CSV table of C-alpha atoms (C1' of nucleotides) in Angstrom, one decimal:
chain,number,residue,atom,x,y,z
J,1,MET,CA,14.1,0.5,-6.2
J,2,SER,CA,14.0,3.9,-7.9
J,3,ASN,CA,12.8,7.3,-6.9
J,4,GLY,CA,9.1,8.0,-7.0
J,5,SER,CA,9.3,10.6,-9.7
J,6,LEU,CA,7.0,8.7,-12.2
J,7,GLU,CA,3.5,10.0,-12.2
J,8,VAL,CA,2.1,6.6,-12.7
J,9,MET,CA,3.9,5.3,-9.6
J,10,GLN,CA,2.4,8.0,-7.5
J,11,ASN,CA,-1.0,7.1,-8.9
J,12,VAL,CA,-0.5,3.4,-8.1
J,13,SER,CA,1.0,4.3,-4.6
J,14,ALA,CA,-2.1,6.7,-3.7
J,15,ASN,CA,-4.8,4.5,-5.1
J,16,LEU,CA,-3.5,1.1,-3.5
J,17,ARG,CA,-3.1,2.7,-0.1
J,18,GLN,CA,-6.6,4.3,-0.2
J,19,ALA,CA,-8.3,1.1,-1.4
J,20,ARG,CA,-6.6,-1.0,1.2
J,21,GLN,CA,-7.3,1.2,4.0
J,22,GLN,CA,-11.0,1.5,2.8
J,23,GLN,CA,-11.3,-2.3,2.9
J,24,GLY,CA,-9.7,-2.6,6.3
J,25,TYR,CA,-6.6,-4.7,5.2
J,26,SER,CA,-3.3,-4.3,6.9
J,27,GLN,CA,-0.2,-4.3,4.8
J,28,GLU,CA,0.5,-7.8,5.9
J,29,ARG,CA,-2.8,-9.3,5.1
J,30,LEU,CA,-3.0,-7.6,1.7
J,31,ALA,CA,0.5,-8.7,0.7
J,32,GLU,CA,-0.5,-12.3,1.8
J,33,ARG,CA,-3.7,-12.2,-0.2
J,34,ALA,CA,-1.9,-10.8,-3.3
J,35,GLY,CA,0.9,-13.3,-2.9
J,36,ILE,CA,3.7,-10.8,-2.8
J,37,SER,CA,6.1,-9.7,0.2
J,38,ARG,CA,5.0,-7.1,2.7
J,39,ARG,CA,8.4,-5.5,2.0
J,40,MET,CA,7.3,-4.9,-1.6
J,41,LEU,CA,4.0,-3.5,-0.6
J,42,VAL,CA,5.7,-1.1,1.6
J,43,ASN,CA,7.9,0.1,-1.2
J,44,ILE,CA,5.1,0.4,-3.6
J,45,GLU,CA,2.9,2.4,-1.2
J,46,ALA,CA,5.8,4.6,-0.4
J,47,GLY,CA,6.2,5.2,-4.1
J,48,GLU,CA,9.7,4.0,-4.1
J,49,SER,CA,9.4,0.9,-6.1
J,50,ASN,CA,9.2,0.6,-9.9
J,51,ALA,CA,6.8,-2.4,-9.8
J,52,SER,CA,6.2,-4.8,-12.6
J,53,ILE,CA,3.0,-5.1,-14.3
J,54,ALA,CA,2.2,-8.5,-12.8
J,55,THR,CA,3.0,-7.3,-9.2
J,56,VAL,CA,0.5,-4.3,-9.6
J,57,ASP,CA,-2.1,-6.7,-11.2
J,58,LYS,CA,-1.8,-9.0,-8.2
J,59,LEU,CA,-2.6,-6.2,-5.9
J,60,ALA,CA,-5.3,-5.0,-8.0
J,61,SER,CA,-7.0,-8.3,-8.0
J,62,ALA,CA,-6.5,-8.8,-4.3
J,63,LEU,CA,-8.5,-5.5,-3.8
J,64,GLY,CA,-11.2,-6.4,-6.3
J,65,LEU,CA,-9.9,-3.6,-8.7
J,66,SER,CA,-9.0,-3.6,-12.3
J,67,PHE,CA,-5.6,-2.7,-13.4
J,68,ALA,CA,-6.8,0.5,-15.0
J,69,GLU,CA,-8.4,1.6,-11.7
J,70,VAL,CA,-5.2,1.2,-9.9
J,71,VAL,CA,-3.1,3.0,-12.5
J,72,ARG,CA,-5.2,5.9,-13.3
J,73,PRO,CA,-4.9,9.4,-11.6
J,74,PRO,CA,-6.9,10.1,-8.6
J,75,PRO,CA,-10.2,11.9,-9.5
J,76,LEU,CA,-9.4,15.5,-9.7
J,77,ALA,CA,-11.7,17.8,-8.0
J,78,ASP,CA,-12.9,20.0,-10.9
J,79,LYS,CA,-10.9,20.6,-13.9
J,80,GLY,CA,-11.0,23.7,-15.9
J,81,PRO,CA,-14.4,24.1,-17.3
J,82,GLY,CA,-15.4,24.2,-20.8
J,83,LEU,CA,-13.1,25.4,-23.3
J,84,PRO,CA,-13.0,27.9,-26.1
J,85,LEU,CA,-16.7,28.7,-26.3
J,86,ARG,CA,-17.0,30.7,-29.4
J,87,ILE,CA,-19.2,31.0,-32.3
J,88,TRP,CA,-17.6,31.1,-35.7
J,89,GLN,CA,-19.2,32.2,-38.8
J,90,GLY,CA,-17.4,30.2,-41.5
J,91,GLU,CA,-15.5,32.4,-43.8
J,92,ARG,CA,-15.1,31.8,-47.4
J,93,ALA,CA,-11.5,32.9,-47.3
J,94,ASP,CA,-9.9,30.9,-49.9
J,95,SER,CA,-11.8,29.6,-52.9
J,96,HIS,CA,-12.9,26.2,-51.8
J,97,ALA,CA,-12.2,25.9,-48.0
J,98,SER,CA,-13.1,27.6,-44.7
J,99,LEU,CA,-12.0,26.6,-41.3
J,100,LEU,CA,-15.1,26.6,-39.0
J,101,GLU,CA,-13.7,25.4,-35.7
J,102,SER,CA,-10.3,24.3,-34.3
J,103,LEU,CA,-9.9,22.7,-31.0
J,104,ALA,CA,-6.2,22.4,-29.7
J,105,MET,CA,-5.7,20.0,-27.0
J,106,PRO,CA,-2.5,18.6,-25.6
J,107,GLY,CA,-1.1,16.2,-28.1
J,108,MET,CA,-3.8,16.7,-30.7
J,109,THR,CA,-5.8,19.1,-32.7
J,110,MET,CA,-9.4,18.6,-33.8
J,111,GLU,CA,-10.6,20.7,-36.8
J,112,LEU,CA,-13.7,21.2,-38.6
J,113,TRP,CA,-13.6,22.3,-42.2
J,114,ARG,CA,-16.3,23.3,-44.7
J,115,TRP,CA,-15.3,22.8,-48.3
J,116,GLN,CA,-16.8,23.8,-51.7
J,117,LEU,CA,-15.6,22.5,-55.0
J,118,ALA,CA,-17.1,24.0,-58.3
J,119,ALA,CA,-18.2,21.7,-61.0
J,120,GLY,CA,-15.3,20.0,-62.5
J,121,ASP,CA,-12.8,21.3,-59.8
J,122,SER,CA,-10.3,19.2,-57.9
J,123,TYR,CA,-7.8,19.4,-55.1
J,124,LEU,CA,-4.8,17.4,-54.2
J,125,ALA,CA,-3.7,17.2,-50.5
J,126,GLU,CA,-0.2,16.0,-49.4
J,127,ALA,CA,0.2,13.2,-46.9
J,128,ASP,CA,0.0,14.2,-43.3
J,129,ALA,CA,1.5,12.7,-40.3
J,130,PRO,CA,0.9,9.1,-39.3
J,131,GLY,CA,-2.2,8.7,-37.0
J,132,CYS,CA,-4.1,11.7,-38.5
J,133,GLN,CA,-7.7,10.8,-39.5
J,134,GLU,CA,-10.4,12.5,-41.5
J,135,LEU,CA,-14.2,12.1,-41.6
J,136,LEU,CA,-15.9,13.3,-44.7
J,137,TYR,CA,-19.5,14.1,-45.0
J,138,VAL,CA,-21.0,15.4,-48.2
J,139,LEU,CA,-23.8,18.0,-48.0
J,140,ALA,CA,-24.6,18.5,-51.5
J,141,GLY,CA,-23.4,17.5,-54.8
J,142,GLN,CA,-21.1,14.7,-55.7
J,143,LEU,CA,-17.5,14.1,-54.4
J,144,GLN,CA,-14.9,11.6,-55.7
J,145,LEU,CA,-12.1,10.8,-53.4
J,146,GLN,CA,-8.9,9.1,-54.7
J,147,LEU,CA,-6.4,7.4,-52.5
J,148,PRO,CA,-3.5,6.7,-54.9
J,149,LEU,CA,-1.4,4.6,-52.4
J,150,GLN,CA,-4.3,2.4,-51.9
J,151,GLN,CA,-5.4,2.4,-55.5
J,152,GLN,CA,-8.8,3.1,-54.4
J,153,THR,CA,-11.5,5.6,-55.7
J,154,HIS,CA,-14.7,6.3,-53.9
J,155,VAL,CA,-17.7,8.4,-55.1
J,156,LEU,CA,-19.7,10.0,-52.4
J,157,GLN,CA,-23.4,11.4,-52.9
J,158,ALA,CA,-24.9,13.8,-50.8
J,159,GLY,CA,-25.7,12.4,-47.3
J,160,GLN,CA,-22.9,10.0,-47.6
J,161,SER,CA,-19.8,9.8,-45.5
J,162,LEU,CA,-16.3,8.3,-45.5
J,163,ALA,CA,-13.5,7.9,-43.0
J,164,PHE,CA,-9.8,7.5,-43.9
J,165,ALA,CA,-6.3,8.0,-42.6
J,166,LEU,CA,-4.3,10.9,-43.7
J,167,ASP,CA,-0.9,9.5,-43.8
J,168,GLN,CA,-1.1,9.3,-47.5
J,169,PRO,CA,-1.8,11.8,-50.2
J,170,CYS,CA,-5.4,12.1,-51.4
J,171,SER,CA,-7.2,14.0,-53.9
J,172,TYR,CA,-10.9,15.5,-54.1
J,173,HIS,CA,-12.8,15.8,-57.4
J,174,ASN,CA,-16.1,17.3,-58.2
J,175,LEU,CA,-17.3,15.1,-61.1
J,176,GLY,CA,-20.9,16.4,-61.3
J,177,ALA,CA,-22.4,19.4,-62.9
J,178,GLU,CA,-23.3,21.1,-59.6
J,179,PRO,CA,-21.1,22.6,-57.0
J,180,CYS,CA,-20.0,20.1,-54.2
J,181,THR,CA,-20.2,20.9,-50.7
J,182,PHE,CA,-18.9,18.8,-47.7
J,183,THR,CA,-17.5,18.8,-44.2
J,184,LYS,CA,-14.1,17.5,-43.1
J,185,SER,CA,-13.6,16.6,-39.5
J,186,VAL,CA,-9.9,16.3,-39.0
J,187,LEU,CA,-7.9,14.9,-36.1
J,188,MET,CA,-4.3,15.9,-36.2
J,189,VAL,CA,-1.5,14.3,-34.2
J,190,PRO,CA,1.9,16.0,-34.0
J,191,HIS,CA,4.5,15.0,-36.5
J,192,GLN,CA,7.2,13.5,-34.5
J,193,ASP,CA,10.0,11.8,-36.4
J,194,GLN,CA,13.6,11.4,-37.7
F,1,MET,CA,10.7,-13.3,-18.8
F,2,SER,CA,7.3,-14.9,-18.1
F,3,ASN,CA,4.5,-16.4,-20.0
F,4,GLY,CA,2.1,-13.9,-21.6
F,5,SER,CA,-1.0,-15.3,-19.7
F,6,LEU,CA,-1.7,-12.0,-18.1
F,7,GLU,CA,-4.5,-9.9,-19.7
F,8,VAL,CA,-2.8,-6.7,-19.1
F,9,MET,CA,0.3,-7.9,-20.8
F,10,GLN,CA,-1.7,-8.9,-23.9
F,11,ASN,CA,-3.3,-5.5,-23.9
F,12,VAL,CA,0.1,-3.8,-23.6
F,13,SER,CA,1.4,-6.0,-26.3
F,14,ALA,CA,-1.4,-5.4,-28.8
F,15,ASN,CA,-1.8,-1.6,-28.1
F,16,LEU,CA,2.0,-0.9,-28.4
F,17,ARG,CA,2.5,-2.8,-31.6
F,18,GLN,CA,-0.6,-1.2,-33.3
F,19,ALA,CA,0.3,2.3,-32.2
F,20,ARG,CA,3.9,1.9,-33.3
F,21,GLN,CA,2.9,0.6,-36.7
F,22,GLN,CA,0.3,3.4,-37.2
F,23,GLN,CA,2.8,6.0,-36.4
F,24,GLY,CA,5.4,4.4,-38.8
F,25,TYR,CA,8.1,3.5,-36.4
F,26,SER,CA,10.3,0.4,-36.6
F,27,GLN,CA,11.1,-1.4,-33.4
F,28,GLU,CA,14.5,-0.1,-33.3
F,29,ARG,CA,13.5,3.6,-33.7
F,30,LEU,CA,10.8,3.3,-31.2
F,31,ALA,CA,13.1,1.7,-28.6
F,32,GLU,CA,15.6,4.3,-29.2
F,33,ARG,CA,13.1,7.1,-28.7
F,34,ALA,CA,11.8,5.3,-25.6
F,35,GLY,CA,15.2,4.8,-24.2
F,36,ILE,CA,14.9,1.1,-23.9
F,37,SER,CA,16.6,-1.8,-25.7
F,38,ARG,CA,15.1,-3.2,-28.9
F,39,ARG,CA,15.4,-6.7,-27.3
F,40,MET,CA,13.0,-5.5,-24.6
F,41,LEU,CA,10.4,-4.1,-27.0
F,42,VAL,CA,10.5,-7.3,-28.9
F,43,ASN,CA,9.6,-9.3,-25.8
F,44,ILE,CA,6.9,-6.9,-24.8
F,45,GLU,CA,5.2,-7.0,-28.3
F,46,ALA,CA,5.4,-10.7,-28.2
F,47,GLY,CA,3.7,-10.7,-24.7
F,48,GLU,CA,6.7,-12.6,-23.3
F,49,SER,CA,7.9,-9.9,-20.8
F,50,ASN,CA,6.4,-8.8,-17.4
F,51,ALA,CA,7.7,-5.2,-18.0
F,52,SER,CA,8.0,-2.6,-15.2
F,53,ILE,CA,5.7,0.4,-14.9
F,54,ALA,CA,8.7,2.6,-15.9
F,55,THR,CA,9.2,0.7,-19.0
F,56,VAL,CA,5.8,0.7,-20.2
F,57,ASP,CA,5.5,4.4,-19.3
F,58,LYS,CA,8.7,5.1,-21.4
F,59,LEU,CA,7.1,3.5,-24.6
F,60,ALA,CA,3.6,5.2,-24.0
F,61,SER,CA,5.4,8.6,-23.8
F,62,ALA,CA,7.4,7.9,-27.0
F,63,LEU,CA,4.2,7.1,-28.8
F,64,GLY,CA,2.4,10.1,-27.5
F,65,LEU,CA,-0.1,8.0,-25.5
F,66,SER,CA,-1.0,8.0,-21.8
F,67,PHE,CA,-0.1,5.1,-19.6
F,68,ALA,CA,-3.7,4.2,-19.3
F,69,GLU,CA,-4.2,4.1,-22.9
F,70,VAL,CA,-1.4,1.5,-23.4
F,71,VAL,CA,-2.8,-0.8,-20.7
F,72,ARG,CA,-6.5,-0.7,-21.5
F,73,PRO,CA,-8.1,-3.3,-23.6
F,74,PRO,CA,-8.0,-2.5,-27.1
F,75,PRO,CA,-11.1,-1.0,-28.9
F,76,LEU,CA,-12.9,-3.7,-30.9
F,77,ALA,CA,-12.8,-1.8,-34.1
F,78,ASP,CA,-9.1,-1.5,-34.8
F,79,LYS,CA,-8.4,-0.1,-38.1
F,80,GLY,CA,-4.7,-0.5,-39.2
F,81,PRO,CA,-2.9,2.2,-41.1
F,82,GLY,CA,-4.5,0.7,-44.0
F,83,LEU,CA,-7.8,1.8,-42.9
F,84,PRO,CA,-11.5,1.5,-42.8
F,85,LEU,CA,-12.8,2.7,-46.0
F,86,ARG,CA,-16.5,2.4,-46.0
F,87,ILE,CA,-19.3,4.6,-47.3
F,88,TRP,CA,-22.1,4.9,-44.9
F,89,GLN,CA,-25.5,6.4,-46.0
F,90,GLY,CA,-26.8,8.2,-43.0
F,91,GLU,CA,-30.0,6.8,-41.9
F,92,ARG,CA,-32.8,9.3,-41.3
F,93,ALA,CA,-34.5,6.6,-39.3
F,94,ASP,CA,-36.9,7.3,-36.5
F,95,SER,CA,-35.4,9.6,-34.1
F,96,HIS,CA,-33.3,12.8,-34.5
F,97,ALA,CA,-29.8,11.4,-34.8
F,98,SER,CA,-27.8,9.2,-37.0
F,99,LEU,CA,-24.2,8.0,-36.8
F,100,LEU,CA,-22.4,8.7,-40.1
F,101,GLU,CA,-18.9,7.5,-39.2
F,102,SER,CA,-17.0,6.2,-36.4
F,103,LEU,CA,-13.3,5.9,-36.2
F,104,ALA,CA,-11.7,3.7,-33.3
F,105,MET,CA,-8.1,4.4,-32.6
F,106,PRO,CA,-6.0,3.3,-29.6
F,107,GLY,CA,-7.2,5.5,-26.8
F,108,MET,CA,-9.7,7.5,-28.6
F,109,THR,CA,-12.7,7.4,-30.8
F,110,MET,CA,-13.7,9.9,-33.5
F,111,GLU,CA,-17.3,10.1,-34.5
F,112,LEU,CA,-19.4,12.1,-37.0
F,113,TRP,CA,-23.1,12.5,-36.3
F,114,ARG,CA,-26.0,14.0,-38.2
F,115,TRP,CA,-28.7,15.4,-36.1
F,116,GLN,CA,-32.2,16.7,-36.8
F,117,LEU,CA,-34.5,18.4,-34.5
F,118,ALA,CA,-38.1,19.2,-35.4
F,119,ALA,CA,-39.4,22.7,-34.6
F,120,GLY,CA,-39.7,23.2,-30.9
F,121,ASP,CA,-38.1,20.0,-30.1
F,122,SER,CA,-35.2,19.5,-27.6
F,123,TYR,CA,-32.6,17.1,-26.3
F,124,LEU,CA,-30.7,16.6,-23.1
F,125,ALA,CA,-27.3,15.1,-23.2
F,126,GLU,CA,-25.7,13.7,-20.1
F,127,ALA,CA,-22.1,14.6,-19.1
F,128,ASP,CA,-19.5,12.6,-20.7
F,129,ALA,CA,-15.9,11.7,-19.7
F,130,PRO,CA,-13.3,14.7,-19.1
F,131,GLY,CA,-11.4,15.2,-22.3
F,132,CYS,CA,-14.2,14.6,-24.8
F,133,GLN,CA,-14.9,17.4,-27.1
F,134,GLU,CA,-17.5,18.2,-29.6
F,135,LEU,CA,-17.7,20.4,-32.7
F,136,LEU,CA,-21.2,21.6,-33.9
F,137,TYR,CA,-22.0,22.9,-37.2
F,138,VAL,CA,-25.5,24.0,-38.2
F,139,LEU,CA,-26.5,23.2,-41.7
F,140,ALA,CA,-30.1,24.4,-41.7
F,141,GLY,CA,-32.5,26.1,-39.1
F,142,GLN,CA,-31.5,27.4,-35.7
F,143,LEU,CA,-30.0,25.7,-32.8
F,144,GLN,CA,-29.8,26.7,-29.1
F,145,LEU,CA,-27.2,25.2,-27.0
F,146,GLN,CA,-27.3,25.4,-23.2
F,147,LEU,CA,-24.5,24.5,-20.9
F,148,PRO,CA,-26.0,24.6,-17.4
F,149,LEU,CA,-22.8,24.3,-15.5
F,150,GLN,CA,-21.4,27.4,-17.2
F,151,GLN,CA,-24.6,29.1,-17.1
F,152,GLN,CA,-24.3,29.7,-20.9
F,153,THR,CA,-26.6,29.7,-23.8
F,154,HIS,CA,-25.7,30.0,-27.3
F,155,VAL,CA,-27.8,30.4,-30.5
F,156,LEU,CA,-26.4,29.2,-33.6
F,157,GLN,CA,-27.7,30.1,-37.1
F,158,ALA,CA,-27.2,28.0,-40.3
F,159,GLY,CA,-23.5,28.1,-41.1
F,160,GLN,CA,-22.2,28.9,-37.8
F,161,SER,CA,-20.3,26.4,-35.6
F,162,LEU,CA,-19.4,25.9,-32.0
F,163,ALA,CA,-16.8,23.9,-30.0
F,164,PHE,CA,-17.3,22.9,-26.5
F,165,ALA,CA,-16.1,20.3,-23.8
F,166,LEU,CA,-18.4,17.3,-23.1
F,167,ASP,CA,-17.5,16.7,-19.4
F,168,GLN,CA,-20.8,18.6,-18.6
F,169,PRO,CA,-24.4,18.1,-19.5
F,170,CYS,CA,-25.7,20.0,-22.4
F,171,SER,CA,-29.1,20.5,-24.1
F,172,TYR,CA,-30.1,21.3,-27.6
F,173,HIS,CA,-33.3,23.3,-28.5
F,174,ASN,CA,-34.7,24.1,-31.8
F,175,LEU,CA,-36.4,27.4,-31.1
F,176,GLY,CA,-37.2,28.2,-34.7
F,177,ALA,CA,-40.2,27.3,-36.8
F,178,GLU,CA,-38.3,25.2,-39.4
F,179,PRO,CA,-36.6,21.9,-38.5
F,180,CYS,CA,-33.0,22.3,-37.5
F,181,THR,CA,-30.2,20.2,-38.9
F,182,PHE,CA,-26.6,20.0,-37.7
F,183,THR,CA,-23.5,17.8,-37.5
F,184,LYS,CA,-21.8,16.9,-34.6
F,185,SER,CA,-18.0,15.9,-34.6
F,186,VAL,CA,-17.3,14.1,-31.4
F,187,LEU,CA,-13.8,13.1,-30.0
F,188,MET,CA,-14.3,10.5,-27.1
F,189,VAL,CA,-11.6,9.5,-24.8
F,190,PRO,CA,-12.5,6.3,-22.8
F,191,HIS,CA,-14.4,6.6,-19.5
F,192,GLN,CA,-12.2,4.5,-17.2
F,193,ASP,CA,-13.6,4.8,-13.7
F,194,GLN,CA,-14.9,3.3,-10.4
C,1,DT,C1',4.8,-2.5,34.1
C,2,DA,C1',4.1,-4.9,29.9
C,3,DG,C1',1.8,-7.1,25.4
C,4,DG,C1',-0.4,-6.8,20.9
C,5,DT,C1',-0.9,-5.1,16.2
C,6,DA,C1',0.3,-1.9,12.4
C,7,DA,C1',3.8,0.6,9.7
C,8,DG,C1',8.5,1.8,8.3
C,9,DT,C1',13.8,1.1,7.7
C,10,DG,C1',18.4,-1.3,6.4
C,11,DC,C1',20.6,-4.9,4.4
C,12,DA,C1',22.0,-9.3,2.3
C,13,DA,C1',20.2,-12.9,-0.9
C,14,DT,C1',17.7,-14.3,-4.9
C,15,DA,C1',14.8,-14.1,-8.9
C,16,DT,C1',14.2,-11.8,-12.8
C,17,DA,C1',13.8,-7.6,-15.9
C,18,DA,C1',16.6,-5.5,-19.1
C,19,DT,C1',20.7,-5.1,-21.8
C,20,DG,C1',24.0,-6.2,-25.7
C,21,DC,C1',25.5,-9.0,-29.3
C,22,DA,C1',25.4,-12.2,-32.8
C,23,DC,C1',22.9,-14.4,-35.4
C,24,DT,C1',18.5,-15.9,-38.7
C,25,DT,C1',14.6,-14.9,-41.9
C,26,DA,C1',12.0,-12.2,-44.6
C,27,DT,C1',11.2,-8.2,-47.7
C,28,DT,C1',12.6,-4.2,-50.8
C,29,DA,C1',15.4,-1.7,-53.6
C,30,DT,C1',19.5,-0.8,-56.5
E,1,DA,C1',23.3,-10.6,-57.5
E,2,DT,C1',24.2,-7.2,-53.6
E,3,DA,C1',22.9,-4.0,-50.1
E,4,DA,C1',19.8,-2.3,-46.7
E,5,DT,C1',15.9,-2.5,-43.5
E,6,DA,C1',12.6,-4.8,-40.4
E,7,DA,C1',11.5,-8.4,-37.4
E,8,DG,C1',12.5,-12.5,-34.4
E,9,DT,C1',15.7,-15.9,-31.6
E,10,DG,C1',19.4,-17.6,-28.3
E,11,DC,C1',22.3,-16.7,-24.6
E,12,DA,C1',25.5,-14.6,-21.4
E,13,DT,C1',25.8,-10.4,-18.5
E,14,DT,C1',24.2,-6.7,-15.8
E,15,DA,C1',20.9,-4.0,-13.5
E,16,DT,C1',17.3,-4.1,-10.4
E,17,DA,C1',12.9,-5.8,-8.7
E,18,DT,C1',11.6,-8.8,-5.0
E,19,DT,C1',12.2,-11.4,-1.0
E,20,DG,C1',13.2,-12.5,3.9
E,21,DC,C1',14.7,-11.2,8.4
E,22,DA,C1',15.8,-8.2,12.1
E,23,DC,C1',14.9,-4.1,14.0
E,24,DT,C1',12.6,0.4,15.1
E,25,DT,C1',8.7,3.5,16.1
E,26,DA,C1',4.1,4.4,17.2
E,27,DC,C1',-0.5,3.6,19.1
E,28,DC,C1',-3.8,1.1,21.5
E,29,DT,C1',-5.5,-1.9,25.5
E,30,DA,C1',-5.5,-4.7,29.8
DNA sequence: TAGGTAAGTGCAATATAATGCACTTATTAT
DNA sequence: ATAATAAGTGCATTATATTGCACTTACCTA
């Protein structure tokens, strides 16, 4: 046994009890169906047991529920509506890049960038945290992307897109004679290490 | 220990290993962060351990994942750290939308869309799961976005962007006389319910 | 009176999750 | 070659989940 401080435990406890009562099972009958002891079910419903995956799964099956359904937090009435709702006119702040939108959520940040590279220009980006991802979309011109660690080079024409991981350095080059414009959708996860 | 026949176990095993490798942790460092023994982590990743809720939760937290994300069946398109490196020529096809890129990670999916609405055209999108987010960026024309639940209406000119949550229905309208083109960066968190 | 069912508690016994240690096997770098 | 890191195995030990039983409390019904 352990105290019921864990959030997941509380979810399991509440969901199981609610489903059991809705389906008209007594603790004894459900325990029998699931193939566990009634004592265990009492503990779990009381939120006093750190059950194993297998035990929770037996109970879920006996109630016709999926594992995820038993584990997930109970439906919250209505969470905070919408979010930063603002219109941003992209600024041409630094020479080639402007941040259009940034959405900060717990554990991650999603960013939308607009970039422009003059003809012949290039830019080298350092490696970011593992798990960070980027989606490119070329609006106009021609963009060459190099990923040294993978020894790969890709050339994107207007209308083409590319996805790659940011846990490596990468460089952008405009090989064409026209300015190159593209968007970057970036998903950042916090760098937690050492 | 127990055999790894349980589906949930296999999910936990695969998800944990993938997330750990993506974030660059060794088994030892992750076990240390999570506060469990390396021996246990080896067993779990091998699908040979019927772990407890608390143990799985410790590992999920250490990886910055929710319990549900670790437990859920892995998304089909798993790109390792190496990554998906493909160039996609957005199709202008029949309708108004084309998916440029889709990145599936454990627990979430990031998508990049290119949309086009003819003059006077509109589109109504259903509400998505809580936690899903969208970044709009208007490339050409004029776009009106309506969020009925918030009783808000926004008009975006070319070059402007907007961020909002997708847990509510929304509608797009092209009020102008020219076709409206815009990109949508969407962050999806799996809808696990019922 | 009772008699039935359902839920909760305390405790010893047992099964097993979880640990710690000592290996082995690769792989990488110096 | 040597050292260092990462991953996997076997096994004894410890911690704890899980069981079974006896008991209480409450509520309903004849």
